[in-house]
Coordinates of N, CA and C in Angstrom, one line a residue:
M275 N 65.4 -95.3 -9.5 CA 65.3 -97.1 -9.2 C 63.7 -96.5 -8.7
K276 N 63.1 -98.0 -9.2 CA 61.9 -97.7 -9.4 C 61.1 -98.5 -7.8
T277 N 60.4 -98.1 -7.0 CA 59.7 -98.9 -5.9 C 58.7 -99.4 -5.7
P278 N 59.4 -100.7 -5.1 CA 58.4 -101.8 -5.3 C 57.2 -101.8 -4.1
P279 N 55.9 -101.9 -4.6 CA 54.6 -102.1 -3.9 C 55.0 -102.3 -2.4
S280 N 54.0 -101.6 -1.5 CA 54.3 -101.9 -0.5 C 53.8 -103.1 0.2
G281 N 54.5 -103.8 0.9 CA 54.2 -105.3 1.4 C 55.5 -106.3 0.2
G282 N 55.8 -105.5 -0.3 CA 56.6 -106.6 -1.1 C 56.6 -107.3 -2.1
G283 N 57.7 -107.6 -2.9 CA 57.3 -108.3 -4.4 C 56.0 -107.9 -5.2
E284 N 55.6 -108.4 -5.9 CA 54.6 -108.1 -6.6 C 53.0 -108.5 -6.8
A285 N 52.4 -108.0 -6.6 CA 51.0 -108.3 -6.7 C 50.6 -109.0 -8.2
K286 N 49.5 -110.1 -7.7 CA 48.9 -110.8 -9.0 C 47.6 -110.5 -9.1
R287 N 47.6 -109.9 -10.8 CA 46.1 -109.7 -10.6 C 44.6 -110.4 -10.7
P288 N 43.9 -110.1 -9.8 CA 42.7 -111.4 -9.9 C 42.2 -111.8 -11.0
S289 N 42.7 -113.8 -10.8 CA 42.5 -114.5 -12.1 C 40.7 -114.4 -12.1
T290 N 40.0 -113.9 -11.8 CA 38.4 -114.0 -11.9 C 38.3 -113.2 -13.6
A291 N 37.6 -113.7 -14.7 CA 37.7 -113.2 -15.7 C 36.6 -112.2 -15.7
G292 N 36.6 -111.2 -16.5 CA 35.8 -110.1 -16.5 C 35.3 -109.4 -17.9
P293 N 34.1 -108.5 -18.0 CA 34.6 -107.9 -19.2 C 35.6 -107.4 -19.9
G294 N 36.3 -107.9 -20.9 CA 37.5 -107.6 -21.8 C 38.8 -108.3 -21.6
R295 N 38.7 -109.1 -20.2 CA 40.2 -109.8 -19.7 C 39.7 -111.5 -20.3
R296 N 40.8 -111.9 -20.6 CA 41.3 -113.4 -20.7 C 41.4 -114.3 -19.3
P297 N 40.4 -115.4 -19.6 CA 40.8 -116.3 -18.7 C 42.2 -116.2 -18.5
G298 N 41.9 -116.9 -17.1 CA 43.2 -117.7 -16.6 C 44.1 -116.8 -16.2
R299 N 46.0 -117.2 -15.5 CA 46.1 -116.4 -14.1 C 46.6 -115.4 -15.2
P300 N 46.7 -114.2 -15.2 CA 47.1 -113.2 -15.9 C 48.5 -112.1 -15.6
P301 N 49.2 -111.6 -15.9 CA 50.6 -111.5 -15.9 C 50.9 -110.6 -14.4
S302 N 51.8 -110.3 -14.4 CA 52.1 -109.3 -12.5 C 52.2 -108.1 -13.5
L303 N 51.6 -107.0 -11.9 CA 51.1 -105.8 -12.2 C 52.5 -105.2 -11.5
T304 N 53.0 -104.1 -11.8 CA 54.3 -103.2 -11.3 C 53.9 -102.3 -11.8
R305 N 54.9 -101.5 -10.5 CA 54.4 -99.9 -10.4 C 54.7 -99.1 -11.8
A306 N 55.7 -99.8 -12.2 CA 56.3 -99.7 -13.8 C 55.5 -99.7 -15.0
A307 N 54.9 -100.8 -14.9 CA 53.5 -101.0 -16.0 C 52.5 -100.2 -16.0
I308 N 52.6 -99.4 -14.4 CA 51.4 -98.4 -14.2 C 51.5 -97.2 -14.8
A309 N 52.5 -97.1 -14.4 CA 53.6 -95.4 -15.0 C 52.9 -95.5 -16.5
E310 N 53.6 -96.6 -17.0 CA 53.6 -96.5 -18.5 C 51.9 -96.5 -19.3
A311 N 51.5 -96.8 -18.3 CA 49.8 -97.2 -19.1 C 49.1 -95.3 -18.5
A312 N 49.8 -95.0 -17.7 CA 49.6 -93.3 -17.3 C 50.1 -92.6 -18.8
L313 N 51.6 -92.7 -19.1 CA 52.1 -92.1 -20.2 C 50.8 -92.4 -21.1
A314 N 50.4 -93.8 -21.5 CA 49.9 -94.2 -22.7 C 48.6 -93.0 -22.6
E315 N 48.4 -92.9 -21.7 CA 46.6 -92.4 -21.3 C 46.9 -90.5 -21.9
G316 N 48.4 -90.1 -21.5 CA 48.6 -88.7 -21.6 C 48.5 -88.6 -20.3
V317 N 50.1 -88.0 -20.2 CA 50.4 -87.9 -18.1 C 49.3 -86.7 -18.1
A318 N 49.1 -85.8 -18.6 CA 48.5 -84.8 -17.7 C 47.0 -84.7 -17.8
T319 N 46.1 -85.9 -18.4 CA 45.0 -86.0 -18.8 C 44.3 -87.4 -18.8
F320 N 45.4 -88.3 -18.2 CA 44.8 -89.2 -17.6 C 43.4 -89.5 -16.5
S321 N 43.1 -90.4 -16.4 CA 42.0 -90.9 -15.4 C 42.4 -92.4 -14.4
M322 N 42.3 -92.2 -13.6 CA 42.5 -93.9 -12.9 C 41.5 -94.7 -13.5
P323 N 40.5 -94.6 -13.9 CA 39.8 -95.5 -14.5 C 40.4 -96.0 -15.4
G324 N 40.7 -94.9 -16.7 CA 41.4 -95.4 -17.6 C 42.3 -96.1 -17.9
V325 N 43.4 -95.8 -16.6 CA 44.5 -96.3 -16.8 C 43.9 -97.8 -16.3
A326 N 43.3 -98.0 -15.4 CA 42.8 -99.3 -14.9 C 42.6 -99.7 -16.2
A327 N 41.8 -99.5 -16.7 CA 41.2 -100.7 -18.4 C 41.9 -100.9 -18.9
R328 N 43.2 -100.0 -19.4 CA 44.4 -100.1 -19.8 C 45.0 -101.5 -19.6
L329 N 45.2 -101.5 -18.3 CA 45.9 -102.6 -17.8 C 45.0 -103.9 -17.5
G330 N 43.8 -103.5 -17.6 CA 43.0 -104.8 -17.6 C 42.6 -105.1 -16.4
V331 N 42.7 -104.3 -14.9 CA 42.5 -104.4 -13.9 C 41.4 -103.3 -13.1
G332 N 40.9 -103.7 -12.2 CA 39.6 -102.9 -10.9 C 40.3 -102.2 -11.1
H333 N 39.6 -100.7 -11.0 CA 40.3 -99.5 -10.6 C 41.0 -99.8 -9.0
S334 N 40.5 -99.9 -8.3 CA 40.7 -100.3 -7.1 C 42.1 -100.9 -6.9
T335 N 42.4 -101.9 -7.7 CA 43.2 -102.3 -7.6 C 44.9 -101.1 -7.6
L336 N 44.6 -100.2 -8.5 CA 45.4 -99.4 -8.8 C 46.0 -98.6 -7.7
Y337 N 45.2 -98.6 -6.1 CA 45.7 -98.1 -5.1 C 46.2 -99.1 -4.1
R338 N 46.6 -100.3 -4.7 CA 47.6 -100.7 -4.3 C 48.9 -100.7 -4.3
Y339 N 49.3 -100.0 -5.3 CA 50.6 -99.4 -6.0 C 51.1 -98.1 -5.4
V340 N 49.9 -97.1 -6.2 CA 49.9 -95.4 -5.6 C 48.6 -94.7 -5.4
D341 N 49.3 -94.0 -4.2 CA 48.2 -93.8 -3.0 C 46.7 -92.8 -3.9
N342 N 47.3 -92.1 -5.3 CA 46.4 -91.2 -5.6 C 46.7 -90.6 -7.0
R343 N 45.9 -89.9 -7.9 CA 46.2 -89.8 -9.1 C 48.1 -89.3 -9.2
E344 N 47.4 -87.9 -8.3 CA 48.7 -87.1 -7.8 C 50.4 -88.1 -8.1
A345 N 50.0 -88.8 -6.8 CA 51.0 -90.0 -7.1 C 51.4 -90.5 -8.7
L346 N 50.5 -91.2 -9.2 CA 50.5 -91.9 -10.3 C 51.7 -90.7 -11.5
V347 N 51.1 -89.5 -11.5 CA 51.6 -88.6 -12.2 C 53.2 -88.4 -12.0
R348 N 53.5 -88.1 -10.4 CA 54.7 -88.1 -9.9 C 55.7 -89.1 -10.4
L349 N 55.0 -90.6 -9.9 CA 55.5 -92.2 -11.0 C 55.8 -92.1 -12.4
A350 N 54.8 -91.7 -13.0 CA 55.3 -91.1 -14.1 C 56.1 -90.4 -14.8
V351 N 56.0 -89.0 -14.2 CA 57.6 -88.1 -14.5 C 58.6 -88.7 -14.2
E352 N 58.6 -89.7 -13.0 CA 60.1 -90.1 -12.6 C 60.9 -91.1 -13.4
L353 N 60.2 -91.7 -14.1 CA 59.6 -93.1 -15.3 C 60.7 -92.0 -16.7
V354 N 60.0 -91.1 -17.0 CA 60.6 -90.1 -18.2 C 62.0 -90.3 -17.2
A355 N 61.9 -89.2 -16.0 CA 63.3 -89.0 -16.1 C 64.7 -89.8 -16.0
E356 N 63.9 -91.2 -15.6 CA 65.0 -92.6 -16.0 C 65.7 -93.0 -16.7
R357 N 64.3 -92.6 -18.3 CA 64.8 -93.1 -19.2 C 65.5 -91.8 -20.4
T358 N 65.2 -90.8 -20.2 CA 65.5 -89.7 -20.6 C 67.1 -89.9 -20.8
V359 N 67.7 -89.6 -22.3 CA 69.3 -89.3 -22.2 C 69.6 -88.0 -21.9
W360 N 70.7 -87.9 -20.2 CA 70.9 -86.3 -20.4 C 72.4 -86.2 -20.5
P361 N 72.4 -84.8 -21.2 CA 74.4 -84.6 -21.0 C 74.6 -85.2 -19.5
S362 N 76.2 -85.0 -20.2 CA 77.0 -85.1 -18.7 C 77.4 -83.8 -18.4
A363 N 77.7 -83.8 -16.8 CA 78.0 -82.9 -16.6 C 80.1 -82.7 -17.0
G364 N 79.5 -81.2 -17.4 CA 81.2 -81.0 -18.2 C 81.5 -79.8 -17.9
P365 N 83.0 -79.6 -17.8 CA 83.1 -78.2 -17.9 C 82.9 -76.9 -19.1
A366 N 82.4 -77.4 -19.7 CA 81.9 -76.8 -21.1 C 79.8 -76.4 -20.3
W367 N 80.0 -75.3 -20.0 CA 78.6 -75.1 -19.4 C 77.5 -74.6 -20.4
R368 N 78.2 -73.4 -21.2 CA 77.2 -73.5 -22.3 C 76.2 -74.3 -22.9
A369 N 77.4 -75.7 -23.6 CA 76.6 -76.8 -23.9 C 76.1 -77.7 -23.2
L370 N 76.7 -77.5 -21.8 CA 75.7 -78.5 -21.0 C 74.5 -78.0 -20.9
L371 N 74.3 -76.5 -20.7 CA 72.7 -76.0 -20.3 C 72.2 -76.1 -21.6
T372 N 73.0 -76.4 -22.9 CA 71.8 -76.3 -24.0 C 71.6 -77.6 -24.1
G373 N 72.4 -79.0 -23.6 CA 72.1 -79.9 -23.7 C 70.6 -80.5 -23.0
F374 N 70.9 -80.1 -21.6 CA 69.7 -79.9 -21.1 C 68.5 -79.3 -20.9
A375 N 68.5 -78.6 -22.0 CA 67.3 -77.8 -23.0 C 66.4 -78.8 -23.5
D376 N 67.7 -79.0 -24.8 CA 67.3 -80.2 -25.8 C 66.5 -81.6 -24.9
A377 N 67.2 -81.9 -23.8 CA 66.4 -83.1 -23.6 C 65.5 -83.0 -23.2
L378 N 65.4 -82.2 -22.0 CA 63.8 -81.4 -21.5 C 63.0 -81.2 -22.8
W379 N 63.5 -81.0 -24.0 CA 62.1 -80.4 -25.4 C 62.0 -82.1 -25.6
G380 N 63.3 -82.8 -25.8 CA 62.6 -84.3 -26.8 C 62.0 -84.6 -25.7
A381 N 61.8 -84.4 -23.8 CA 61.1 -85.5 -23.6 C 59.4 -85.2 -23.7
C382 N 59.3 -83.9 -23.7 CA 58.3 -82.9 -23.2 C 57.1 -83.1 -24.9
E383 N 58.0 -83.6 -25.8 CA 57.7 -83.9 -27.3 C 57.2 -85.5 -27.4
A384 N 58.0 -86.3 -26.9 CA 57.9 -87.4 -26.7 C 56.5 -88.1 -26.1
F385 N 56.3 -87.1 -24.6 CA 54.9 -87.2 -23.9 C 54.0 -86.4 -23.6
P386 N 53.4 -85.7 -24.8 CA 52.9 -84.3 -24.4 C 51.8 -84.3 -23.4
G387 N 51.9 -83.2 -22.8 CA 51.5 -82.9 -21.4 C 52.4 -83.3 -20.4
L388 N 53.6 -83.9 -20.5 CA 54.7 -83.5 -19.4 C 54.6 -82.6 -18.8
D389 N 55.1 -81.6 -19.7 CA 55.1 -80.2 -19.6 C 54.2 -79.5 -18.4
E390 N 53.2 -79.4 -18.5 CA 51.9 -79.4 -17.4 C 51.8 -80.1 -16.8
A391 N 52.1 -81.3 -16.5 CA 52.3 -81.8 -15.4 C 53.1 -81.9 -14.6
I392 N 54.9 -81.3 -15.1 CA 55.6 -81.1 -14.0 C 54.8 -79.7 -13.3
L393 N 54.4 -79.0 -14.2 CA 54.4 -77.4 -14.1 C 53.3 -77.3 -12.3
T394 N 52.6 -78.3 -12.3 CA 51.1 -78.3 -11.9 C 51.6 -79.3 -10.9
T395 N 52.1 -80.7 -11.0 CA 52.5 -81.2 -10.2 C 53.8 -81.3 -8.8
P396 N 54.0 -81.0 -7.7 CA 54.5 -80.6 -7.1 C 55.4 -81.8 -6.4
G397 N 57.2 -81.7 -6.8 CA 57.7 -82.8 -6.5 C 58.9 -83.0 -7.4
T398 N 59.8 -83.4 -7.1 CA 61.1 -83.7 -7.9 C 61.2 -84.8 -7.8
P399 N 61.6 -86.2 -9.0 CA 62.1 -87.4 -8.6 C 63.5 -87.2 -8.7
R400 N 64.0 -88.3 -7.7 CA 65.5 -88.8 -7.0 C 66.6 -88.0 -8.4
V401 N 66.2 -88.9 -9.8 CA 67.4 -89.0 -11.0 C 67.3 -87.4 -10.8
M402 N 66.1 -86.5 -11.1 CA 66.6 -85.4 -11.2 C 67.2 -84.7 -10.3
V403 N 66.8 -84.8 -8.7 CA 68.0 -83.8 -7.8 C 69.1 -84.3 -7.9
D404 N 69.6 -85.8 -8.5 CA 71.1 -86.0 -8.5 C 71.6 -85.5 -9.4
L405 N 70.5 -85.7 -11.2 CA 71.3 -84.9 -12.1 C 71.4 -83.4 -12.0
L406 N 71.0 -82.7 -11.3 CA 71.0 -81.4 -11.5 C 71.6 -80.9 -10.6
T407 N 71.9 -81.8 -9.2 CA 73.2 -81.2 -8.2 C 74.6 -81.6 -9.0
G408 N 74.4 -82.5 -10.0 CA 75.8 -82.9 -10.7 C 75.9 -81.6 -11.6
Y409 N 75.1 -81.4 -12.5 CA 75.1 -79.6 -12.8 C 75.2 -78.8 -12.4
G410 N 75.0 -78.4 -11.3 CA 75.5 -77.5 -10.2 C 76.7 -77.7 -9.9
G411 N 77.4 -78.6 -9.8 CA 78.7 -78.4 -9.6 C 79.5 -78.0 -10.6
A412 N 78.9 -78.7 -11.9 CA 79.9 -78.5 -13.1 C 79.5 -76.9 -13.2
L413 N 78.6 -76.1 -13.2 CA 78.4 -74.5 -13.1 C 79.4 -74.1 -12.4
V414 N 79.3 -74.3 -10.9 CA 79.9 -73.6 -10.2 C 81.7 -73.8 -10.5
G415 N 82.0 -75.1 -11.0 CA 83.2 -75.5 -11.4 C 83.9 -74.2 -12.8
A416 N 82.7 -73.9 -13.4 CA 83.0 -73.1 -14.9 C 83.1 -71.5 -14.2
G417 N 82.5 -71.6 -13.0 CA 82.9 -69.8 -12.5 C 81.7 -69.1 -11.8
L418 N 80.2 -69.7 -11.8 CA 78.8 -69.0 -11.6 C 79.0 -69.4 -9.9
T419 N 78.3 -68.8 -9.7 CA 78.1 -68.8 -7.6 C 77.3 -70.0 -7.8
P420 N 76.9 -70.5 -6.5 CA 75.7 -71.3 -6.0 C 74.5 -70.3 -6.2
R421 N 74.3 -69.8 -5.9 CA 73.1 -68.9 -6.4 C 72.8 -69.2 -7.6
D422 N 73.6 -68.2 -8.7 CA 73.2 -68.3 -10.0 C 73.3 -69.3 -10.7
A423 N 74.1 -70.8 -10.4 CA 74.1 -72.3 -11.0 C 72.9 -72.5 -10.8
A424 N 72.4 -72.1 -9.4 CA 70.7 -72.6 -9.4 C 69.7 -72.1 -9.9
V425 N 69.6 -71.0 -10.2 CA 68.9 -70.3 -10.8 C 68.7 -70.6 -12.8
A426 N 70.3 -70.9 -12.7 CA 70.1 -71.2 -14.6 C 69.5 -72.3 -14.7
V427 N 70.0 -73.6 -13.7 CA 69.3 -74.9 -14.4 C 68.0 -74.6 -13.9
D428 N 67.3 -74.0 -13.0 CA 65.6 -73.8 -12.7 C 65.1 -72.6 -14.3
F429 N 65.9 -71.8 -14.4 CA 65.7 -70.6 -15.7 C 65.4 -71.5 -17.1
V430 N 66.3 -72.8 -17.2 CA 66.2 -73.5 -18.6 C 65.1 -74.1 -18.5
A431 N 65.0 -74.6 -16.7 CA 64.0 -75.7 -17.4 C 62.3 -75.0 -17.3
D432 N 62.3 -73.9 -16.8 CA 60.7 -73.1 -16.8 C 60.8 -72.8 -18.0
L433 N 61.4 -72.5 -18.8 CA 61.7 -71.6 -20.2 C 61.0 -73.0 -21.3
V434 N 62.1 -74.1 -20.9 CA 61.5 -75.3 -21.7 C 60.1 -75.4 -21.4
F435 N 59.9 -75.5 -19.6 CA 57.9 -76.3 -20.0 C 57.1 -75.2 -20.4
S436 N 57.5 -73.7 -20.5 CA 56.4 -72.4 -20.5 C 56.3 -72.5 -22.1
S437 N 57.6 -72.8 -22.6 CA 57.0 -72.7 -24.1 C 56.6 -74.1 -24.6
S438 N 57.2 -74.9 -24.3 CA 56.0 -76.2 -24.9 C 54.7 -75.9 -24.6
V439 N 54.4 -75.9 -23.6 CA 53.2 -75.8 -23.2 C 52.6 -74.2 -23.9
A440 N 53.0 -73.6 -24.4 CA 52.5 -72.4 -25.2 C 52.6 -72.7 -27.0
M441 N 53.4 -73.5 -27.0 CA 53.4 -74.3 -28.5 C 52.3 -75.3 -28.9
R442 N 52.1 -76.2 -27.9 CA 50.8 -77.1 -28.0 C 49.7 -76.2 -27.8
G443 N 49.6 -75.6 -27.0 CA 48.7 -74.5 -27.1 C 48.2 -74.1 -28.9
L444 N 49.1 -73.9 -29.4 CA 48.6 -72.8 -30.6 C 48.0 -74.2 -31.4
D445 N 47.7 -75.2 -31.5 CA 47.2 -76.2 -31.8 C 45.7 -76.0 -31.8
R446 N 45.0 -75.8 -30.7 CA 43.6 -76.2 -30.2 C 42.9 -75.3 -31.4
R447 N 41.5 -75.9 -31.0 CA 40.6 -75.4 -32.5 C 40.3 -74.4 -31.5
L448 N 39.3 -73.1 -31.5 CA 38.1 -72.6 -31.2 C 37.6 -72.1 -32.2
P449 N 36.0 -72.3 -31.9 CA 35.1 -71.8 -32.5 C 35.2 -70.5 -33.5
D450 N 34.7 -69.9 -34.4 CA 34.1 -68.7 -34.7 C 32.6 -68.4 -35.0
A451 N 32.8 -66.9 -35.3 CA 30.9 -66.7 -35.9 C 30.8 -67.3 -36.4
A452 N 31.3 -67.7 -38.1 CA 30.6 -68.1 -39.1 C 30.2 -69.8 -38.8
G453 N 30.2 -70.4 -37.5 CA 29.9 -72.4 -37.3 C 31.0 -72.7 -37.1
G454 N 32.4 -72.1 -37.6 CA 33.7 -73.4 -38.2 C 34.4 -73.1 -36.9
S455 N 35.8 -73.4 -37.4 CA 36.6 -73.2 -36.0 C 37.8 -73.2 -36.8
S456 N 39.3 -72.7 -36.0 CA 40.5 -72.3 -36.8 C 41.8 -72.7 -35.1
T457 N 42.7 -72.5 -35.7 CA 43.4 -73.1 -34.5 C 43.9 -71.5 -33.9
A458 N 44.6 -71.8 -32.8 CA 44.9 -70.7 -32.0 C 46.1 -70.0 -33.2
R459 N 47.2 -70.6 -33.5 CA 47.9 -70.4 -34.1 C 47.4 -69.3 -35.3
E460 N 46.6 -69.7 -36.0 CA 46.0 -69.3 -37.1 C 45.0 -67.9 -36.7
R461 N 44.7 -67.6 -35.9 CA 44.1 -66.4 -34.7 C 45.6 -65.4 -34.7
Y462 N 46.1 -66.0 -34.2 CA 47.5 -65.3 -33.4 C 47.9 -64.6 -34.6
R463 N 48.5 -65.4 -36.0 CA 49.2 -65.0 -36.9 C 48.0 -63.7 -38.3
R464 N 46.3 -63.9 -37.8 CA 46.0 -63.2 -38.5 C 45.7 -61.6 -38.3
A465 N 45.7 -62.1 -36.2 CA 45.7 -60.7 -35.8 C 47.3 -59.5 -36.1
W466 N 48.3 -60.6 -36.6 CA 49.5 -60.0 -36.7 C 49.4 -58.9 -37.6
A467 N 49.4 -60.1 -39.0 CA 49.2 -59.8 -40.5 C 48.5 -58.6 -40.5
R468 N 47.0 -58.2 -39.5 CA 45.7 -57.7 -40.4 C 46.6 -56.2 -39.2
E469 N 47.0 -56.3 -38.2 CA 47.7 -54.9 -37.6 C 48.8 -54.3 -38.4
S470 N 49.6 -55.6 -38.5 CA 51.0 -55.1 -38.7 C 51.5 -54.4 -40.2
A471 N 50.5 -54.8 -41.1 CA 51.2 -54.9 -42.6 C 52.1 -53.6 -42.7
G472 N 53.1 -53.7 -42.9 CA 53.9 -52.5 -43.4 C 54.0 -52.0 -42.9
R473 N 54.1 -51.8 -41.5 CA 54.1 -50.8 -40.4 C 55.8 -50.6 -39.9
H474 N 56.2 -51.8 -39.5 CA 57.7 -51.9 -39.0 C 58.3 -53.2 -38.9
P475 N 59.2 -53.1 -39.6 CA 60.1 -54.8 -39.7 C 59.8 -55.5 -38.1
F476 N 59.7 -54.8 -37.1 CA 59.4 -55.8 -36.0 C 58.4 -56.5 -35.5
E477 N 57.8 -55.9 -36.0 CA 55.9 -56.2 -35.9 C 56.2 -57.7 -37.0
A478 N 57.1 -57.5 -38.1 CA 57.0 -58.7 -39.1 C 57.6 -59.6 -38.1
E479 N 58.4 -59.7 -37.8 CA 58.8 -61.4 -36.9 C 57.7 -62.1 -36.3
F480 N 56.0 -61.5 -35.9 CA 55.3 -62.1 -35.1 C 54.3 -62.5 -36.2
T481 N 54.9 -62.4 -37.6 CA 54.0 -63.1 -39.0 C 54.8 -63.9 -39.7
A482 N 56.2 -64.1 -38.9 CA 57.2 -65.6 -39.8 C 56.8 -66.6 -39.2
E483 N 57.4 -67.8 -40.0 CA 56.6 -68.7 -40.3 C 57.2 -69.6 -39.2
E484 N 58.6 -69.6 -39.0 CA 58.9 -70.0 -38.0 C 58.8 -70.0 -36.1
T485 N 58.2 -68.6 -36.1 CA 57.5 -68.3 -35.0 C 56.7 -69.0 -34.1
W486 N 55.2 -69.7 -35.2 CA 54.3 -70.5 -34.4 C 54.8 -71.9 -34.9
H487 N 55.2 -72.4 -35.1 CA 56.0 -73.5 -35.5 C 56.8 -74.2 -35.0
G488 N 56.8 -75.7 -34.3 CA 58.0 -76.3 -33.8 C 58.3 -75.5 -32.0
R489 N 59.7 -74.7 -32.3 CA 60.0 -74.6 -30.7 C 60.2 -72.8 -30.9
G490 N 59.6 -72.5 -31.8 CA 59.2 -71.0 -31.9 C 60.1 -70.3 -31.9
R491 N 60.3 -69.2 -30.4 CA 61.2 -68.5 -30.7 C 62.1 -69.2 -29.6
F492 N 61.8 -70.2 -28.6 CA 62.5 -70.9 -27.8 C 64.2 -70.8 -27.5
D493 N 64.6 -70.9 -28.9 CA 66.0 -71.1 -29.0 C 66.6 -70.1 -29.0
D494 N 66.3 -68.7 -29.2 CA 66.2 -67.8 -29.2 C 66.5 -67.0 -28.2
K495 N 65.2 -67.4 -27.0 CA 64.8 -66.6 -25.9 C 66.3 -67.0 -25.1
L496 N 66.5 -69.1 -24.9 CA 67.7 -69.5 -24.6 C 69.1 -68.6 -25.0
D497 N 69.1 -68.2 -26.5 CA 70.4 -67.8 -26.0 C 70.8 -66.3 -25.7
I498 N 69.6 -65.6 -25.7 CA 69.9 -64.3 -24.9 C 70.1 -64.2 -23.3
F499 N 69.5 -65.6 -22.8 CA 69.9 -65.9 -21.2 C 71.5 -66.0 -20.9
L500 N 71.3 -67.3 -22.0 CA 73.0 -67.5 -21.5 C 74.0 -66.5 -22.3
D501 N 73.6 -65.8 -23.1 CA 74.3 -64.5 -23.3 C 75.1 -63.5 -22.1
G502 N 73.4 -63.2 -21.1 CA 73.3 -62.7 -19.9 C 74.3 -63.7 -19.1
L503 N 74.2 -64.7 -18.8 CA 74.8 -65.7 -17.8 C 76.1 -65.6 -17.9
A504 N 76.9 -65.6 -19.6 CA 78.3 -65.4 -19.4 C 78.8 -64.0 -18.6
T505 N 77.9 -63.0 -18.4 CA 78.7 -61.7 -18.1 C 79.0 -61.8 -16.8
R506 N 77.8 -63.4 -15.8 CA 78.6 -63.2 -14.6 C 79.5 -64.8 -14.1
I507 N 80.0 -64.9 -15.4 CA 80.9 -66.0 -14.8 C 82.2 -65.3 -14.6
A508 N 83.0 -66.1 -12.6 CA 83.9 -65.3 -13.0 C 85.3 -65.6 -13.3
P509 N 86.0 -64.6 -13.6 CA 87.1 -65.0 -14.1 C 88.1 -65.7 -13.4
G510 N 89.2 -66.4 -14.0 CA 89.5 -67.4 -13.3 C 91.1 -67.7 -14.0
P511 N 92.2 -67.5 -13.8 CA 93.4 -68.0 -14.7 C 93.7 -69.3 -14.8
S512 N 93.0 -69.9 -14.6 CA 92.9 -71.8 -14.6 C 91.9 -72.1 -15.2
R513 N 90.8 -71.0 -15.5 CA 90.2 -71.8 -15.8 C 89.6 -71.4 -17.9
A514 N 89.8 -72.9 -18.3 CA 89.6 -72.6 -20.0 C 88.2 -72.1 -20.4
P515 N 88.2 -71.2 -21.4 CA 87.0 -70.5 -21.8 C 86.3 -71.6 -22.8
D516 N 85.4 -71.4 -22.9 CA 84.3 -72.2 -23.2 C 84.2 -72.0 -24.5
R517 N 85.1 -72.2 -25.5 CA 84.7 -71.4 -26.9 C 84.2 -72.2 -27.9
A518 N 84.0 -73.4 -27.8 CA 83.2 -74.6 -28.5 C 81.9 -74.0 -28.3
A519 N 81.1 -74.1 -27.6 CA 79.8 -74.1 -26.8 C 79.6 -72.2 -26.9
S520 N 80.3 -71.2 -26.8 CA 79.9 -70.0 -26.2 C 80.6 -69.3 -27.2
P521 N 81.0 -69.0 -28.8 CA 81.7 -68.3 -29.4 C 81.6 -66.6 -28.9
G522 N 82.4 -65.9 -29.5 CA 82.4 -64.5 -29.8 C 82.3 -63.9 -28.0
P523 N 82.1 -62.3 -28.0 CA 82.3 -61.3 -26.7 C 82.0 -63.1 -25.8
S524 N 81.0 -63.7 -25.7 CA 80.8 -64.3 -23.9 C 82.1 -65.3 -24.1
T525 N 83.3 -65.6 -25.2 CA 84.0 -66.3 -24.1 C 85.1 -65.6 -23.1
E526 N 85.2 -64.2 -23.6 CA 86.1 -63.5 -23.1 C 85.3 -63.3 -21.4
E527 N 84.4 -63.7 -21.6 CA 83.5 -63.4 -20.1 C 83.7 -64.7 -19.4
N528 N 84.2 -65.9 -20.0 CA 84.0 -67.2 -19.8 C 85.9 -67.8 -19.3
A529 N 86.4 -66.9 -19.6 CA 88.1 -67.4 -19.5 C 88.3 -67.1 -18.6

């Protein structure tokens, strides 16, 4: 739920036309519109003057709605959380955590820098508290202890954000001694190709194309974690196995 600006109602932009503004009565300004502008500017890199310029208002006007830049980051993150389609909490614990990871990754792709903003800005939107509380209840119902359930959702979120930051960082360009530049991805791959040529199949994994694009090894890391988590599912005679989402040996652990 979006919080209205203090004092109630919506504030109006000043009617005086300035550079880049149209004369006449301007449209109303809302916290949601400010959050949208911050996302458009880049949630991890926006500046308050940049957001104000995008909205066509004075810099000081923003502080009638948010206290500071950090508060606006939280507002932007909250808006993303409200608009993201999250999987529903159900008994299939593995499908739930996989769907949660996919939804988080999709949000990070849609709003570059969201991962970094979440990792560096304290606070959790109410919508996420409610969502994760529901997930926790479903995980406990599937046989995890409350602590393991909390660690599971926290681990998945941390894995998404750290992996997303790392994969996005591979696109950054770095200067070289010849006066040109190359991406971090190209440098990593060249280093592994040079050092590991013909030595061991393990090292060839670091030169594989899929390692350095898209989600990299994220899905493999998630699967390893979920396989391990399956060993901590408490057995229960009335608990149905998560067969569709957790094939193989792990289904026995979830029975």
